[in-house]
Coordinates of C-alpha atoms and ligand atoms in Angstrom, one line a residue:
M13 CA 14.9 17.3 8.9
D14 CA 13.7 20.3 7.7
R15 CA 10.2 20.1 6.3
T16 CA 12.2 21.6 3.1
Q17 CA 13.0 18.2 2.4
V18 CA 10.2 16.9 3.6
V19 CA 7.8 17.7 1.5
I20 CA 8.4 17.1 -2.6
P21 CA 8.8 20.1 -4.9
A22 CA 5.8 21.2 -6.8
G23 CA 8.6 21.0 -10.4
E24 CA 10.2 17.3 -8.9
L25 CA 5.9 16.5 -9.1
E26 CA 5.1 18.3 -12.7
R27 CA 8.2 16.2 -14.1
Q28 CA 6.5 13.1 -12.2
R29 CA 3.8 14.2 -15.0
T30 CA 6.3 14.6 -17.8
Y31 CA 6.8 10.6 -17.2
T32 CA 2.9 10.5 -17.1
R33 CA 2.1 11.9 -20.6
R34 CA 5.1 9.9 -22.0
M35 CA 4.5 6.7 -20.4
A36 CA 0.7 7.6 -22.0
A37 CA 1.8 7.6 -25.4
L38 CA 4.8 4.7 -25.2
L39 CA 1.7 2.7 -23.5
A40 CA -1.2 4.3 -26.7
G41 CA -2.1 1.1 -28.7
D42 CA -4.8 0.3 -30.2
R43 CA -6.6 -0.8 -27.6
R44 CA -6.2 0.8 -23.8
P45 CA -4.1 -1.1 -21.3
L46 CA -4.6 -3.0 -18.1
A47 CA -2.7 -3.2 -15.2
M48 CA -3.4 -4.7 -12.1
V49 CA -2.4 -3.8 -9.1
D50 CA -2.3 -6.3 -6.3
T51 CA -2.0 -5.1 -2.3
Y52 CA -1.2 -6.9 0.6
G53 CA -1.5 -5.5 3.8
C54 CA -2.6 -2.4 6.1
Q55 CA -4.9 -0.4 5.5
Q56 CA -1.7 2.2 4.3
N57 CA -0.9 0.3 1.5
V58 CA -4.3 -0.7 0.3
A59 CA -4.1 3.8 0.5
D60 CA -1.0 3.5 -1.6
S61 CA -2.3 1.8 -3.9
Q62 CA -5.2 3.5 -5.2
R63 CA -2.3 6.5 -5.5
M64 CA -0.9 3.9 -7.8
M65 CA -3.5 3.3 -9.1
G66 CA -4.6 7.3 -10.6
M67 CA -0.7 7.6 -11.8
L68 CA -1.9 4.2 -13.9
R69 CA -5.0 5.2 -14.8
E70 CA -3.1 8.4 -16.3
M71 CA -0.6 7.5 -18.2
G72 CA -4.7 5.8 -20.1
C73 CA -4.2 2.0 -18.3
G74 CA -7.9 0.6 -17.2
F75 CA -7.8 -2.1 -14.8
T76 CA -7.6 -6.0 -14.2
Q77 CA -7.9 -8.5 -11.7
D78 CA -6.5 -10.9 -14.0
P79 CA -3.1 -11.2 -14.8
R80 CA -3.2 -12.9 -18.0
L81 CA -4.8 -9.7 -19.4
A82 CA -2.2 -7.1 -17.5
D83 CA -0.1 -5.9 -18.9
I84 CA 1.4 -4.5 -16.3
I85 CA 1.7 -5.7 -12.7
L86 CA 2.2 -4.5 -9.8
V87 CA 3.1 -6.1 -5.9
N88 CA 2.0 -4.2 -3.7
T89 CA 4.0 -6.2 -0.6
C90 CA 3.6 -6.2 3.0
A91 CA 7.1 -7.2 5.1
I92 CA 5.3 -6.9 8.7
R93 CA 5.0 -11.3 9.4
E94 CA 7.3 -14.0 7.9
N95 CA 4.2 -14.9 6.8
A96 CA 2.2 -11.8 4.5
E97 CA 6.0 -12.3 2.6
K98 CA 6.4 -16.0 2.2
K99 CA 2.8 -15.9 0.1
V100 CA 3.9 -13.0 -1.9
F101 CA 7.0 -14.4 -2.7
G102 CA 4.5 -17.6 -3.9
V103 CA 2.2 -14.6 -6.1
V104 CA 5.7 -13.7 -7.9
G105 CA 7.0 -16.8 -8.1
Q106 CA 3.6 -18.1 -10.2
L107 CA 3.9 -14.9 -12.5
V108 CA 7.1 -16.0 -14.4
H109 CA 4.7 -18.3 -16.5
V110 CA 3.2 -14.3 -17.2
K111 CA 6.1 -13.9 -18.4
E112 CA 7.5 -16.5 -20.1
E113 CA 3.8 -16.3 -22.4
R114 CA 4.1 -12.9 -23.0
P115 CA 7.4 -11.1 -22.3
E116 CA 6.5 -7.4 -22.7
C117 CA 4.5 -7.5 -19.4
V118 CA 5.9 -5.3 -16.4
I119 CA 6.0 -6.8 -13.1
C120 CA 7.2 -4.6 -10.0
L121 CA 7.4 -5.8 -6.8
C122 CA 6.2 -2.2 -4.6
G123 CA 6.4 -2.0 -0.2
C124 CA 7.7 -3.0 2.4
M125 CA 8.9 -6.2 1.7
A126 CA 11.1 -4.3 -1.3
Q127 CA 13.3 -1.7 0.9
R128 CA 14.6 -5.1 2.7
P129 CA 17.8 -4.9 1.4
E130 CA 17.8 -9.1 1.8
V131 CA 13.6 -8.9 -0.3
A132 CA 16.0 -6.7 -2.8
E133 CA 18.8 -9.0 -3.4
K134 CA 16.5 -12.2 -3.2
I135 CA 14.4 -10.4 -6.2
R136 CA 17.3 -9.5 -8.0
A137 CA 19.6 -12.9 -7.8
S138 CA 16.4 -15.6 -8.7
Y139 CA 13.8 -12.9 -9.5
R140 CA 14.9 -12.0 -12.6
H141 CA 11.3 -12.1 -14.7
V142 CA 11.0 -9.0 -11.8
D143 CA 11.2 -5.6 -13.9
L144 CA 11.1 -2.8 -11.1
V145 CA 11.5 -2.9 -7.3
F146 CA 10.0 0.3 -5.6
G147 CA 9.9 0.5 -1.6
P148 CA 7.8 2.8 -0.4
Q149 CA 9.2 5.5 -0.4
A150 CA 9.4 6.1 -4.2
L151 CA 5.5 5.3 -4.7
W152 CA 5.8 8.9 -6.4
R153 CA 8.2 8.3 -8.8
L154 CA 6.4 5.8 -10.5
P155 CA 5.7 7.0 -13.9
E156 CA 9.3 7.8 -14.5
L157 CA 10.8 4.2 -13.1
L158 CA 8.1 2.7 -15.5
Y159 CA 9.4 4.8 -18.0
G160 CA 13.0 3.7 -17.5
V161 CA 11.7 0.4 -18.1
Y162 CA 10.2 0.8 -20.5
T163 CA 13.1 3.2 -22.3
E164 CA 15.6 1.6 -21.2
K165 CA 15.0 -2.2 -21.3
K166 CA 16.6 -3.0 -17.9
R167 CA 15.9 -4.4 -13.9
V168 CA 15.0 -0.7 -11.9
F169 CA 16.0 -1.0 -8.3
S170 CA 15.3 2.3 -6.1
V171 CA 14.6 0.7 -3.6
A172 CA 17.7 3.1 -1.6
D173 CA 17.0 3.8 2.3
E174 CA 15.2 7.7 2.7
H175 CA 14.0 9.2 6.0
G176 CA 11.0 9.2 3.9
S177 CA 9.1 12.7 1.7
I178 CA 5.4 14.2 1.4
A179 CA 4.0 14.0 -1.9
E180 CA 0.4 16.1 -2.8
G181 CA -1.8 15.8 -5.4
L182 CA -1.3 12.7 -6.5
P183 CA -4.8 11.7 -8.7
V184 CA -5.3 8.5 -6.6
V185 CA -8.6 6.1 -7.5
R186 CA -10.9 5.3 -4.6
E187 CA -13.5 2.2 -3.8
S188 CA -15.9 3.0 -3.4
G189 CA -17.6 6.5 -3.0
V190 CA -19.5 5.9 0.8
K191 CA -15.7 5.0 2.3
A192 CA -12.8 7.2 1.8
W193 CA -9.0 6.6 3.2
V194 CA -6.5 9.8 4.1
S195 CA -3.1 9.5 6.1
I196 CA -2.3 12.1 7.7
M197 CA 1.0 10.9 8.2
Y198 CA 4.1 8.6 6.8
G199 CA 7.1 6.8 8.5
C200 CA 7.3 5.4 12.5
N201 CA 9.4 6.2 14.8
N202 CA 8.3 5.0 17.9
F203 CA 10.7 1.5 17.3
C204 CA 8.9 -1.0 19.2
S205 CA 11.9 -4.1 19.6
Y206 CA 10.1 -6.4 17.2
C207 CA 8.7 -4.6 13.7
I208 CA 9.9 -3.6 10.7
V209 CA 7.6 -0.4 10.0
P210 CA 10.5 1.5 11.5
Y211 CA 13.4 0.7 8.4
V212 CA 11.1 -0.1 5.4
R213 CA 8.5 3.1 5.9
G214 CA 11.0 6.0 7.3
R215 CA 10.7 8.6 9.9
E216 CA 7.3 10.2 10.8
R217 CA 6.0 12.6 8.6
S218 CA 2.6 14.8 9.4
R219 CA 1.5 15.7 5.4
E220 CA -0.3 20.0 6.7
P221 CA -2.7 20.0 7.6
G222 CA -4.6 22.5 5.5
C223 CA -3.8 19.6 3.0
I224 CA -6.0 17.1 4.6
L225 CA -8.7 19.7 5.6
D226 CA -8.8 20.2 2.0
E227 CA -9.1 16.0 1.3
V228 CA -11.5 16.3 4.6
R229 CA -13.9 18.2 2.9
E230 CA -13.2 17.6 -0.5
L231 CA -14.1 13.6 0.3
V232 CA -17.1 14.6 2.3
E233 CA -18.6 17.3 -0.7
A234 CA -18.4 14.2 -2.9
G235 CA -21.3 12.5 -0.4
C236 CA -18.0 10.7 1.3
R237 CA -19.7 9.1 4.0
E238 CA -17.2 7.5 6.5
I239 CA -13.5 7.7 6.7
T240 CA -10.8 6.8 8.2
L241 CA -7.6 9.0 8.8
L242 CA -3.6 6.7 8.5
G243 CA -0.6 6.0 10.7
Q244 CA 1.4 4.3 11.8
N245 CA 1.4 6.6 15.2
V246 CA -1.3 9.0 14.5
N247 CA -0.9 10.3 18.2
S248 CA 2.5 11.5 16.4
Y249 CA 1.6 13.6 14.3
G250 CA 2.0 17.6 14.3
K251 CA 4.6 17.2 16.1
D252 CA 6.9 18.0 12.8
L253 CA 5.0 21.0 11.5
E254 CA 7.3 24.3 11.6
T255 CA 4.2 25.9 13.3
P256 CA 3.6 22.4 15.4
M257 CA 0.0 21.2 16.3
D258 CA -1.8 17.5 18.0
F259 CA -3.2 14.9 17.0
A260 CA -6.6 16.4 19.4
D261 CA -6.6 19.7 17.3
L262 CA -5.9 18.5 13.9
L263 CA -9.1 16.5 15.5
G264 CA -10.9 19.5 16.1
E265 CA -10.3 22.0 13.0
I266 CA -12.2 18.4 11.0
D267 CA -15.3 18.5 12.7
R268 CA -15.4 22.0 11.6
I269 CA -16.6 21.1 8.0
P270 CA -19.5 20.6 7.9
G271 CA -22.3 17.7 6.5
D272 CA -23.2 14.3 7.2
Y273 CA -20.0 11.5 8.2
L274 CA -18.1 9.5 10.7
I275 CA -14.0 9.9 10.9
R276 CA -12.2 6.9 12.0
F277 CA -8.6 6.6 12.6
M278 CA -5.8 4.3 13.1
T279 CA -3.6 3.4 14.8
S280 CA -3.5 5.2 17.9
H281 CA -0.2 4.2 20.1
P282 CA -0.9 4.4 23.9
K283 CA 2.3 6.1 25.1
D284 CA 0.9 9.1 23.2
A285 CA -3.1 8.6 24.3
G286 CA -4.6 10.9 26.7
E287 CA -7.1 12.8 28.2
K288 CA -6.5 15.7 25.2
L289 CA -7.1 12.5 22.6
F290 CA -9.8 11.7 24.5
A291 CA -12.3 14.8 25.5
A292 CA -12.0 15.5 21.7
M293 CA -13.2 12.2 20.6
A294 CA -16.3 12.5 22.5
S295 CA -16.9 16.0 21.3
C296 CA -17.4 16.0 18.4
A297 CA -19.6 15.5 16.6
H298 CA -17.9 13.7 13.4
V299 CA -16.4 11.6 15.2
A300 CA -16.9 7.8 16.3
R301 CA -16.7 6.5 19.7
Q302 CA -14.2 3.6 18.3
L303 CA -10.1 2.8 19.3
H304 CA -8.0 0.7 18.4
L305 CA -4.7 2.1 20.9
P306 CA -3.0 -1.4 20.1
V307 CA -1.3 -3.1 23.6
Q308 CA 0.5 -6.1 22.2
S309 CA 1.3 -8.0 26.2
G310 CA -0.4 -7.1 29.1
S311 CA 3.1 -8.2 30.8
S312 CA 4.9 -4.8 31.8
R313 CA 8.4 -7.1 31.6
V314 CA 7.4 -8.3 28.3
L315 CA 5.9 -3.7 27.2
G316 CA 10.0 -3.1 28.5
A317 CA 11.7 -5.5 25.6
M318 CA 9.0 -4.9 23.5
N319 CA 10.4 -1.0 23.8
R320 CA 6.5 0.1 24.0
G321 CA 7.0 3.0 26.6
Y322 CA 4.3 1.7 28.9
T323 CA 3.1 -0.2 31.6
R324 CA 0.7 -2.7 32.2
E325 CA -1.1 0.1 34.7
Q326 CA -0.5 2.7 33.0
Y327 CA -2.0 0.9 29.5
L328 CA -4.8 -0.5 32.1
E329 CA -5.6 3.6 33.2
K330 CA -5.7 4.8 29.9
V331 CA -8.3 2.5 28.6
R332 CA -10.5 4.0 32.3
A333 CA -9.3 8.2 31.2
A334 CA -11.0 7.0 27.9
R335 CA -13.7 4.8 28.7
R336 CA -15.1 8.1 31.5
A337 CA -15.3 10.0 28.6
M338 CA -17.3 8.1 25.9
P339 CA -18.6 5.3 27.8
D340 CA -20.3 3.8 24.9
L341 CA -16.9 3.9 23.0
V342 CA -16.4 0.8 20.9
L343 CA -12.2 -0.6 22.2
T344 CA -9.4 -3.1 19.8
S345 CA -6.5 -3.8 20.2
D346 CA -3.4 -6.1 18.3
I347 CA -1.8 -8.3 20.3
I348 CA 1.2 -10.3 20.2
I349 CA 1.9 -13.7 21.9
G350 CA 5.3 -15.7 22.2
F351 CA 7.7 -12.4 21.8
P352 CA 11.7 -13.5 22.6
G353 CA 11.6 -15.1 26.5
E354 CA 8.2 -14.6 27.2
T355 CA 6.5 -16.9 30.2
E356 CA 3.1 -19.1 30.0
E357 CA 3.2 -16.9 33.1
E358 CA 3.5 -13.2 31.0
A359 CA 1.3 -14.9 27.9
M360 CA -1.4 -15.6 30.3
E361 CA -1.2 -11.5 32.1
T362 CA -2.5 -11.0 28.3
V363 CA -4.5 -13.5 28.9
S364 CA -5.7 -12.0 32.5
L365 CA -5.9 -8.4 31.1
I366 CA -8.0 -9.3 27.8
R367 CA -10.4 -10.4 30.6
E368 CA -10.2 -6.5 32.3
V369 CA -10.5 -4.7 29.7
E370 CA -13.4 -6.9 27.3
Y371 CA -12.8 -5.8 24.4
D372 CA -14.8 -5.7 21.2
A373 CA -12.6 -7.3 19.0
L374 CA -9.2 -7.9 18.4
F375 CA -6.7 -8.3 16.2
T376 CA -4.2 -11.2 17.5
F377 CA -0.9 -12.3 16.3
I378 CA 1.4 -15.2 17.2
Y379 CA 5.5 -13.1 17.2
S380 CA 7.8 -13.7 13.5
P381 CA 11.2 -12.9 13.8
R382 CA 12.4 -9.9 11.0
P383 CA 15.4 -9.1 10.4
G384 CA 17.3 -6.7 11.6
T385 CA 15.1 -5.9 14.9
P386 CA 16.3 -5.8 17.8
A387 CA 14.2 -8.5 19.1
A388 CA 14.8 -11.1 16.5
R389 CA 18.8 -11.5 17.9
L390 CA 17.1 -12.6 21.0
P391 CA 16.9 -15.8 22.2
D392 CA 13.5 -17.6 21.9
P393 CA 12.9 -20.3 23.9
A394 CA 9.8 -21.2 24.0
S395 CA 9.0 -23.6 20.3
R396 CA 5.9 -22.8 18.4
E397 CA 4.0 -25.8 19.8
E398 CA 3.6 -24.3 23.2
K399 CA 2.9 -20.2 21.9
Q400 CA 0.1 -21.9 19.9
V401 CA -1.8 -22.9 23.3
W402 CA -1.4 -19.8 25.1
F403 CA -2.2 -18.8 21.9
D404 CA -5.9 -20.7 21.1
R405 CA -6.4 -19.5 25.3
L406 CA -6.2 -15.6 24.7
L407 CA -9.0 -16.7 21.2
D408 CA -11.3 -18.9 23.1
E409 CA -10.9 -15.5 26.4
Q410 CA -11.0 -12.9 23.5
N411 CA -14.1 -15.2 21.3
R412 CA -16.0 -16.0 24.9
I413 CA -15.9 -11.5 25.6
S414 CA -17.0 -10.9 21.8
G415 CA -19.8 -13.2 21.7
R416 CA -21.0 -11.6 25.5
R417 CA -20.5 -7.7 23.6
H418 CA -22.5 -8.7 20.8
R419 CA -25.2 -10.1 22.4
S420 CA -26.0 -7.4 24.1
Y421 CA -26.5 -4.8 20.5
V422 CA -29.5 -7.7 20.3
G423 CA -33.5 -5.5 20.3
K424 CA -31.4 -2.6 20.3
T425 CA -32.1 -0.4 17.2
L426 CA -29.1 2.0 15.7
R427 CA -28.0 3.8 13.3
V428 CA -25.3 2.3 10.5
L429 CA -23.3 3.3 7.5
V430 CA -24.0 0.6 4.6
D431 CA -21.0 0.9 3.0
G432 CA -22.1 -3.0 0.6
E433 CA -23.5 -5.4 -1.3
S434 CA -22.4 -9.0 0.8
G435 CA -22.8 -11.1 -2.0
D436 CA -25.1 -13.6 0.2
S437 CA -29.4 -13.8 -0.7
Q438 CA -29.5 -14.1 2.9
W439 CA -27.9 -10.8 4.4
P440 CA -27.6 -8.8 1.1
L441 CA -26.0 -5.5 2.6
S442 CA -23.1 -4.4 4.8
S443 CA -23.3 -1.7 7.3
R444 CA -21.0 -0.3 10.3
T445 CA -22.9 0.9 13.8
H446 CA -20.0 4.0 14.5
G447 CA -19.1 2.2 16.3
G448 CA -17.3 -0.1 13.4
R449 CA -19.0 -3.7 13.7
L450 CA -19.9 -5.2 11.2
V451 CA -23.8 -5.2 10.7
H452 CA -25.1 -7.6 7.8
L453 CA -28.0 -6.8 7.0
R454 CA -31.4 -7.0 5.6
G455 CA -32.2 -4.1 3.0
D456 CA -32.4 -3.3 0.0
A457 CA -29.3 -2.4 -2.1
S458 CA -30.5 0.8 -2.5
L459 CA -29.7 2.1 0.9
I460 CA -26.3 1.3 0.0
G461 CA -24.3 4.2 1.0
R462 CA -27.0 5.6 3.5
Y463 CA -28.0 6.1 7.7
V464 CA -30.5 4.1 8.1
Q465 CA -32.4 2.9 11.8
A466 CA -31.4 -1.1 12.3
R467 CA -32.7 -3.4 14.4
I468 CA -30.9 -5.9 15.5
T469 CA -31.7 -9.5 15.8
G470 CA -28.8 -11.4 15.8
S471 CA -25.1 -11.8 17.0
N472 CA -22.0 -14.0 17.2
T473 CA -18.3 -13.5 17.4
W474 CA -17.8 -11.5 15.1
A475 CA -20.9 -10.1 13.7
L476 CA -23.8 -8.6 14.2
F477 CA -27.4 -9.1 11.9
G478 CA -30.5 -6.7 11.8
E479 CA -32.9 -5.5 9.9
A480 CA -33.0 -1.8 7.9
E481 CA -36.6 -0.8 9.1
Ligands
5AD15 N1 5.1 -10.9 15.1 C1 4.0 -10.7 14.9 N2 3.5 -9.4 14.6 C2 3.7 -7.8 14.6 N3 2.6 -6.6 14.1 C3 3.9 -6.1 14.2 N4 5.2 -6.8 14.5 C4 5.1 -8.3 14.5 C5 5.4 -9.2 14.4 N5 7.5 -9.4 14.2 C6 2.2 -7.0 15.0 C7 1.4 -5.9 15.9 C8 1.3 -4.8 15.2 C9 0.4 -5.1 14.5 C10 0.3 -4.2 13.6 O1 1.4 -6.0 13.4 O2 0.4 -6.7 17.1 O3 0.8 -4.0 16.0
SF4_16 FE1 5.3 -0.6 14.5 FE2 5.5 -0.2 16.6 FE3 5.2 1.7 14.9 FE4 3.2 0.0 15.6 S1 4.4 1.9 16.5 S2 4.5 0.6 13.3 S3 4.2 -2.0 16.1 S4 7.4 0.3 15.9

C-alpha cells in the first residue's frame, strides 16, 4: 500500500472540521451538550477515546459519566476475548432504557468489536437503540458520521473492511498532565493464530517520525513527565515509511528532546526485538529500563501453532541479551493458557519458563476462541476446568516470583514519579518507579507530577509501599 493512500489528506481533515462546526451549531442550545465516553480494553483504545473526546469537545460538548445526563453516548469496545465482548453487550443492552426515556440521546458503538461483522450484524438486528456503529479505521470521521445520524435521522454503520489510515492533527483531551499516550503506529501484520486484532485494526502503518517528535516535544514542554509510545508491535515501526527507519532509531531521536521525562513503550513482539533495541534502551537516558515482551507460551510446539515466529530457546536468548544490556531491566509478559490442543505438559513448560525468566509481573489469560481466526477452527479437547487448574498453577508461581522480586526493593530509596492520588487515606499517593512498578506512597498531594525520592518500606505481590523523602 502506497503511503499517499494511507495518510489522510489535509483537505479531508478540513472537511471533517466543517462537520465539527455544523455539529456544534446543531447541538448549541440553552445548556452545554454532554457526551459520555465509556472505554474498554487496551491503551490504544484509551488513546482513541481521548481523540474522540477531542472532537466532541470541539463540537461544544462537556463530559459526564452518567448515561442519564448524556446527549451522546460512545462505547469504545474491545474484541480481544469473549468476556470483554459479553461485558459490552451487557452495558449496551442497559442503554435501551436511556433511549426509551430520551429518544433524542444518540448511542454509538465503536472500537474493535464494531469492526467484527458478526457483532455489527447483531447490533443491526437486535440492538435497535444503537444509532451509530463504526470501527477503529473510521474514528477520524466521527464528525461526519454523527452529523449523518443527526440530520438524516437514520442509523449509520461504517464498518467496511479497510486497510486503515493515519489521521494527523486530531484534537485530544488528555486525562492527566503528568502522563500521556502517543500512538506511533496502528494495526498489526503478525496474524498470531489466536488473535482478532489484525482483522479489526487493519495493516501496520507508521506515523511519520517528525509528527511523533513534535507531539512528544509539545507534551514535554507542557510539563508531561511520562510518555508511553503505543503500537500493537512497536518493533516493526518504520518498515512502511518512505524513508525507512526502525524503532531503535526512533527512540534515539526522541531521547534528544531535552527535559525531565521518561519514555515507555508497548508492545514489543519478541521476534522483532533484538540487540539494537536493547542497546538503544540502555543508552537513551529518557527511556525506561522496562520491557513488556509477551511470550504467550513456553512450549515451542505451541508457539509454532500460535504463529509467533520464535521458539522457547530463541525467546530465552532475547531475555538474556536484554538483561546483559540492562541488568536492572523490569520485564513483564503476556501468557495464554489453554491454546487449542495444548497439553498439560506444554502448559507446564510455560510455568517452567516463567520460573526461569522470573518476570516482575505477568498478564495472564485463558484462551478465548475468536471467530474467524485460524485457532478457533482447531480441535480443543482440554476442558475449561483443566485449563483453570493449569492457569492457577501459573498464577501461584508468578505470585511467588512477584512477591519475592518486590521484597527485594524494601529498604531501598528510589526515584519515583508521583502520578496521582490513590483514594486510600493510608497511602494517599500513587507513583511509579523507573521500571514502572507501582508504589503506594505516603506524602502530600502537592508532590503530584514531580519526581521524588521514595524510601520503600513494604511490598506485596502487586505493588510496593513507601514514604516520600
Ligand atoms: N484469547 C486469550 N488471550 C488473548 N490475547 C490475545 N488474543 C487472545 C485470545 N484469543 C492476549 C495475548 C495478548 C494480549 C493483549 O491478549 O496474550 O498479548
Ligand atoms: Fe495480536 Fe499477535 Fe498482533 Fe499482538 S502481535 S496484536 S497478539 S496478532
